[in-house]
Coordinates of C-alpha atoms in Angstrom, one line a residue:
X172 CA -40.6 22.0 -23.0
X173 CA -44.2 22.0 -24.3
X174 CA -44.5 21.7 -28.1
X175 CA -46.1 24.4 -30.2
X176 CA -49.5 23.4 -31.5
X177 CA -50.1 24.0 -35.2
X178 CA -53.8 24.7 -35.7
X179 CA -55.6 23.3 -38.8
X180 CA -57.8 25.7 -40.9
X181 CA -61.1 24.6 -39.3
X182 CA -59.6 24.9 -35.8
X183 CA -58.8 28.5 -36.3
X184 CA -62.4 29.7 -36.4
X185 CA -63.9 28.5 -33.1
X186 CA -66.8 30.5 -31.6
X187 CA -64.5 31.5 -28.7
X188 CA -62.5 33.9 -30.8
X189 CA -65.5 34.7 -33.0
X190 CA -63.6 34.8 -36.3
X191 CA -66.0 33.0 -38.6
X192 CA -68.2 35.7 -40.1
X193 CA -65.8 37.3 -42.5
X194 CA -67.0 39.2 -45.5
X195 CA -65.7 38.4 -49.0
X196 CA -65.6 42.0 -50.2
X197 CA -63.8 44.7 -48.3
X198 CA -66.0 47.6 -47.0
X199 CA -65.5 51.2 -48.1
X200 CA -65.1 54.0 -45.6
X201 CA -68.1 56.3 -45.1
X202 CA -68.5 59.5 -43.2
X203 CA -69.3 59.2 -39.5
X204 CA -73.0 59.5 -38.6
X205 CA -74.1 63.0 -37.6
X206 CA -76.2 61.5 -34.8
X207 CA -73.0 60.7 -32.8
X208 CA -72.6 64.3 -31.7
X209 CA -76.4 65.1 -31.5
X210 CA -77.3 62.2 -29.3
X211 CA -77.9 62.3 -25.6
X212 CA -74.8 61.4 -23.7
X213 CA -75.3 59.2 -20.7
X214 CA -73.7 59.7 -17.3
X215 CA -71.4 56.8 -18.2
X216 CA -70.4 58.4 -21.5
X217 CA -69.6 61.7 -19.8
X218 CA -67.6 60.0 -17.0
X219 CA -65.4 58.1 -19.5
X220 CA -64.9 61.3 -21.6
X221 CA -64.0 63.3 -18.5
X222 CA -61.4 60.8 -17.3
X223 CA -59.7 60.4 -20.7
X224 CA -59.7 64.2 -21.3
X225 CA -58.3 64.8 -17.8
X226 CA -55.4 62.3 -18.4
X227 CA -54.6 63.9 -21.7
X228 CA -54.6 67.4 -20.4
X229 CA -52.3 66.6 -17.5
X230 CA -49.7 65.5 -20.1
X231 CA -49.3 69.2 -21.0
X232 CA -47.3 69.5 -17.8
X233 CA -45.0 66.6 -18.6
X234 CA -42.1 68.7 -20.0
X235 CA -42.1 70.9 -16.9
X236 CA -42.1 67.8 -14.6
X237 CA -39.4 65.8 -16.4
X238 CA -36.6 64.0 -14.7
X239 CA -34.8 60.8 -15.7
X240 CA -36.1 58.8 -12.8
X241 CA -39.7 59.5 -13.8
X242 CA -38.8 58.7 -17.4
X243 CA -37.3 55.4 -16.5
X244 CA -40.3 54.5 -14.4
X245 CA -42.6 55.4 -17.3
X246 CA -40.7 53.2 -19.7
X247 CA -40.8 50.3 -17.3
X248 CA -44.5 50.7 -16.7
X249 CA -45.2 50.9 -20.5
X250 CA -43.5 47.5 -20.9
X251 CA -45.3 46.0 -17.8
X252 CA -48.8 47.3 -18.6
X253 CA -48.6 47.5 -22.4
X254 CA -46.6 44.4 -23.3
X255 CA -47.3 42.0 -20.5
X256 CA -50.8 43.4 -19.7
X257 CA -52.5 44.4 -22.9
X258 CA -50.7 42.5 -25.6
X259 CA -49.8 39.2 -23.9
X260 CA -52.7 38.9 -21.4
X261 CA -55.8 40.8 -22.5
X262 CA -55.3 40.1 -26.3
X263 CA -53.5 36.9 -26.9
X264 CA -54.2 35.0 -23.7
X265 CA -57.7 36.0 -22.6
X266 CA -59.4 37.1 -25.8
X267 CA -58.1 34.5 -28.2
X268 CA -56.8 31.7 -25.9
X269 CA -53.6 31.5 -28.0
X270 CA -51.8 29.8 -25.1
X271 CA -52.3 28.8 -21.5
X272 CA -50.5 30.0 -18.3
X273 CA -50.7 28.9 -14.7
X274 CA -53.5 30.8 -13.0
X275 CA -51.1 32.8 -10.7
X276 CA -49.3 34.1 -13.8
X277 CA -52.4 34.6 -15.9
X278 CA -53.9 36.8 -13.1
X279 CA -50.6 38.7 -12.6
X280 CA -50.4 39.6 -16.3
X281 CA -54.1 40.5 -16.4
X282 CA -53.6 42.8 -13.5
X283 CA -50.9 44.6 -15.4
X284 CA -53.4 45.1 -18.2
X285 CA -55.9 46.6 -15.8
X286 CA -53.6 49.6 -15.4
X287 CA -53.8 50.6 -19.1
X288 CA -57.1 52.3 -18.4
X289 CA -58.7 50.5 -21.3
X290 CA -61.3 48.6 -19.3
X291 CA -61.3 45.5 -17.1
X292 CA -60.7 42.1 -18.6
X293 CA -64.4 41.2 -18.9
X294 CA -65.3 44.4 -20.7
X295 CA -62.2 44.5 -23.0
X296 CA -62.4 40.9 -24.0
X297 CA -66.1 41.0 -24.8
X298 CA -65.7 44.0 -27.1
X299 CA -62.7 42.5 -28.9
X300 CA -64.4 39.1 -29.5
X301 CA -67.3 41.0 -31.0
X302 CA -64.9 42.9 -33.2
X303 CA -63.6 39.7 -34.7
X304 CA -67.1 38.2 -35.1
X305 CA -68.4 41.3 -37.1
X306 CA -65.1 42.8 -38.3
X307 CA -65.6 45.9 -40.5
X308 CA -69.4 45.6 -40.6
X309 CA -72.1 47.8 -39.0
X310 CA -72.0 45.5 -35.9
X311 CA -68.2 46.0 -35.4
X312 CA -67.7 48.0 -32.2
X313 CA -64.8 50.0 -33.8
X314 CA -64.4 50.0 -37.6
X315 CA -63.2 52.8 -39.8
X316 CA -66.2 52.3 -42.1
X317 CA -67.8 54.9 -39.8
X318 CA -64.7 57.2 -39.8
X319 CA -61.2 57.2 -38.5
X320 CA -61.9 58.8 -35.2
X321 CA -64.9 56.6 -34.5
X322 CA -62.6 53.6 -34.8
X323 CA -59.8 55.1 -32.9
X324 CA -61.4 56.4 -29.7
X325 CA -64.9 58.0 -30.2
X326 CA -66.6 54.6 -29.9
X327 CA -65.7 54.6 -26.3
X328 CA -68.1 57.5 -25.6
X329 CA -71.2 55.9 -26.9
X330 CA -72.2 53.2 -24.5
X331 CA -75.7 52.6 -25.9
X332 CA -74.4 51.9 -29.4
X333 CA -71.6 49.7 -28.0
X334 CA -74.2 47.8 -26.0
X335 CA -76.4 47.3 -29.0
X336 CA -73.5 45.9 -31.0
X337 CA -71.8 43.7 -28.3
X338 CA -74.7 42.5 -26.2
X339 CA -78.1 43.5 -27.7
X340 CA -80.0 40.6 -26.2
X341 CA -79.0 41.3 -22.6
X342 CA -79.8 44.2 -20.3
X343 CA -78.9 45.2 -16.8
X344 CA -79.9 47.9 -14.3
X345 CA -78.7 51.1 -15.9
X346 CA -79.1 53.1 -12.7
X347 CA -77.1 50.6 -10.7
X348 CA -74.2 50.7 -13.3
X349 CA -74.1 54.5 -13.3
X350 CA -74.1 54.7 -9.5
X351 CA -71.0 52.6 -9.3
X352 CA -68.2 55.1 -9.9
X353 CA -65.6 52.4 -9.9
X354 CA -67.0 50.7 -13.0
X355 CA -65.9 52.7 -16.0
X356 CA -65.4 51.3 -19.5
X357 CA -68.6 49.2 -19.5
X358 CA -71.8 48.6 -21.4
X359 CA -75.4 48.9 -20.4
X360 CA -75.8 45.2 -20.7
X361 CA -74.4 41.7 -19.9
X362 CA -72.2 40.3 -22.7
X363 CA -72.7 36.6 -23.5
X364 CA -69.2 36.0 -25.0
X365 CA -67.0 36.0 -21.9
X366 CA -68.6 33.2 -19.9
X367 CA -65.2 31.6 -19.5
X368 CA -63.9 34.7 -17.6
X369 CA -67.1 35.5 -15.7
X370 CA -66.8 32.1 -13.9
X371 CA -63.6 33.3 -12.3
X372 CA -63.9 35.3 -9.1
X373 CA -60.7 37.3 -9.9
X374 CA -62.2 38.9 -13.0
X375 CA -65.5 39.6 -11.4
X376 CA -63.7 41.4 -8.6
X377 CA -61.6 43.5 -10.9
X378 CA -64.7 44.5 -12.9
X379 CA -66.5 45.8 -9.7
X380 CA -63.4 47.6 -8.3
X381 CA -61.7 48.7 -11.6
X382 CA -60.9 52.4 -10.8
X383 CA -59.7 51.7 -7.3
X384 CA -56.6 50.0 -8.8
X385 CA -55.7 53.1 -10.8
X386 CA -56.2 55.2 -7.7
X387 CA -53.9 52.9 -5.7
X388 CA -51.1 53.1 -8.3
X389 CA -51.4 56.9 -8.6
X390 CA -51.0 57.2 -4.8
X391 CA -48.0 54.8 -4.8
X392 CA -46.2 56.7 -7.6
X393 CA -46.9 60.1 -6.0
X394 CA -45.6 58.9 -2.6
X395 CA -42.4 57.7 -4.2
X396 CA -41.5 60.4 -6.7
X397 CA -44.0 63.2 -6.2
X398 CA -45.7 65.1 -9.1
X399 CA -43.2 64.0 -11.8
X400 CA -43.8 60.3 -11.1
X401 CA -47.6 60.9 -11.2
X402 CA -47.6 62.9 -14.4
X403 CA -45.1 60.6 -16.2
X404 CA -45.9 57.2 -14.6
X405 CA -49.6 57.6 -14.8
X406 CA -50.7 60.2 -17.4
X407 CA -48.0 60.0 -20.1
X408 CA -47.7 56.3 -19.8
X409 CA -51.5 55.7 -20.1
X410 CA -51.8 58.1 -23.1
X411 CA -48.9 56.4 -24.9
X412 CA -50.3 52.9 -24.4
X413 CA -53.8 54.1 -25.1
X414 CA -53.0 55.4 -28.6
X415 CA -50.6 52.7 -29.5
X416 CA -53.3 50.1 -28.8
X417 CA -56.1 52.0 -30.5
X418 CA -54.0 52.7 -33.6
X419 CA -54.5 48.9 -34.2
X420 CA -58.2 49.5 -34.5
X421 CA -57.9 52.6 -36.7
X422 CA -54.6 52.8 -38.6
X423 CA -54.3 49.0 -39.1
X424 CA -57.7 49.0 -40.8
X425 CA -56.7 51.8 -43.3
X426 CA -53.0 51.8 -44.1
X427 CA -50.7 48.9 -44.7
X428 CA -50.4 45.7 -46.6
X429 CA -52.7 42.7 -46.9
X430 CA -50.7 39.5 -47.5
X431 CA -53.7 37.3 -46.5
X432 CA -57.2 37.0 -48.0
X433 CA -59.2 37.9 -44.8
X434 CA -62.2 39.7 -46.6
X435 CA -61.9 42.7 -44.3
X436 CA -59.9 45.9 -44.0
X437 CA -57.2 44.7 -41.7
X438 CA -53.6 45.6 -42.7
X439 CA -50.1 44.9 -41.6
X440 CA -48.5 48.2 -40.5
X441 CA -44.8 48.0 -39.5
X442 CA -44.9 51.3 -37.6
X443 CA -47.8 50.2 -35.4
X444 CA -46.0 46.9 -35.0
X445 CA -43.1 48.7 -33.4
X446 CA -45.2 50.9 -31.1
X447 CA -47.6 48.2 -29.9
X448 CA -45.2 45.2 -29.2
X449 CA -46.1 43.4 -32.4
X450 CA -49.8 44.1 -32.6
X451 CA -49.4 46.0 -35.8
X452 CA -49.2 42.8 -37.9
X453 CA -52.9 43.0 -37.9
X454 CA -53.7 41.3 -41.2
X455 CA -51.7 38.4 -39.9
X456 CA -53.8 38.4 -36.8
X457 CA -57.2 38.5 -38.6
X458 CA -56.1 35.7 -40.9
X459 CA -55.0 33.5 -37.9
X460 CA -56.7 35.0 -34.9
X461 CA -55.9 32.0 -32.7
X462 CA -52.1 32.3 -33.3
X463 CA -49.9 33.4 -30.4
X464 CA -47.4 34.7 -33.0
X465 CA -48.5 37.8 -35.0
X466 CA -45.2 38.6 -36.7
X467 CA -45.1 35.6 -39.0
X468 CA -42.0 36.5 -40.9
X469 CA -38.6 36.7 -39.3
X470 CA -38.3 40.4 -40.0
X471 CA -41.7 41.2 -38.5
X472 CA -40.7 42.2 -34.9
X473 CA -43.2 40.8 -32.4
X474 CA -42.1 41.4 -28.8
X475 CA -45.3 39.7 -27.5
X476 CA -44.3 36.5 -29.3
X477 CA -40.7 36.6 -28.0
X478 CA -42.0 36.7 -24.4
X479 CA -44.5 33.9 -25.0
X480 CA -41.8 31.8 -26.6
X481 CA -39.5 32.3 -23.6
X482 CA -42.3 31.3 -21.3
X483 CA -42.9 28.2 -23.4
X484 CA -39.2 27.3 -23.2
X485 CA -39.2 27.5 -19.4
X486 CA -42.4 25.5 -19.2
X487 CA -44.8 28.2 -18.1
X488 CA -46.7 28.7 -21.4
X489 CA -48.4 25.6 -22.8
X490 CA -50.8 24.8 -25.6
X491 CA -49.2 27.5 -27.7
X492 CA -51.1 27.8 -31.0
X493 CA -49.6 28.6 -34.4
X494 CA -51.1 28.5 -37.9
X495 CA -50.4 25.3 -39.9
X496 CA -48.7 25.6 -43.3
X497 CA -51.9 24.3 -44.9
X498 CA -54.0 27.1 -43.4
X499 CA -51.4 29.7 -44.4
X500 CA -51.3 28.5 -47.9
X501 CA -55.1 28.6 -48.2
X502 CA -55.3 32.3 -47.2
X503 CA -52.1 33.5 -49.0
X504 CA -52.8 36.2 -51.6
X505 CA -50.4 34.6 -54.1
X506 CA -51.7 31.1 -53.5
X507 CA -48.2 29.8 -53.6
X508 CA -47.0 27.2 -51.1
X509 CA -45.2 28.8 -48.2
X510 CA -42.3 27.3 -46.3
X511 CA -42.9 26.3 -42.7
X512 CA -42.1 29.2 -40.5
X513 CA -41.9 27.5 -37.1

């Protein structure tokens, strides 16, 4: 069994996870800029908005298409795509390198995350790393300092602003991007903080064929269970995982507790922790962004960590990173020595 790796304070702020530029004073919320609604929406912005609106509207028919088989499929897919895909793969494995997996398992988990409709790995990871680098500042891709709904989901519909925040020094062919109907959640530029993923053919392939994978799953579900499987297995499931994920960006930067001195608005919110497989312990995460474990106390339920721990026990997860007692003590609000948690 591979040993867990305690990370020293200076090791928790490597450029890869981009966690070093914290502000000492928390920011205050301001009203969202009026220009958001008056701006010119690009073809890409409209395409993303139409897809998200379409998926939400189809959920209206869910009560009329309910059956227990469709419900069970939906729950199973929420676990597969939300827990294994979004929480374990996209966030802890790819964005923060909190642990390592064999490539066949890394790619399998990442493919589960593809079906959350939150962007391909290259796009999602680049945005998230930028969030940690500029958390709750004007350069943060999604912060409530510009309003709750901006941080929750409206940031997705402003590709130019997102590009200027995440990859302002890089540009690409705008017309080429907008012609490719299979590339959705993307920016009008080439991010420079995901070079580790861009080197891998698998992630480049997913980026170029992103929407085709959703279409394939929709066809499979419809062929097996008809309209109920499509409505529940695709639409209801996507909406549920979508909002549970983005509540971390919005709710967990407004409501909750701050046991750690992170210098930002991040909060621990137990309700979001329950709905997002442990991601709601967000102040913990911003304090120790490299940690594979987000629920640092025994009572902080963290389904993502339980899976990672199991994978470590059977030898599949290696180089599992955890905060050291020294690092925890240095960031604790009460400045009191803390017992070793691991």
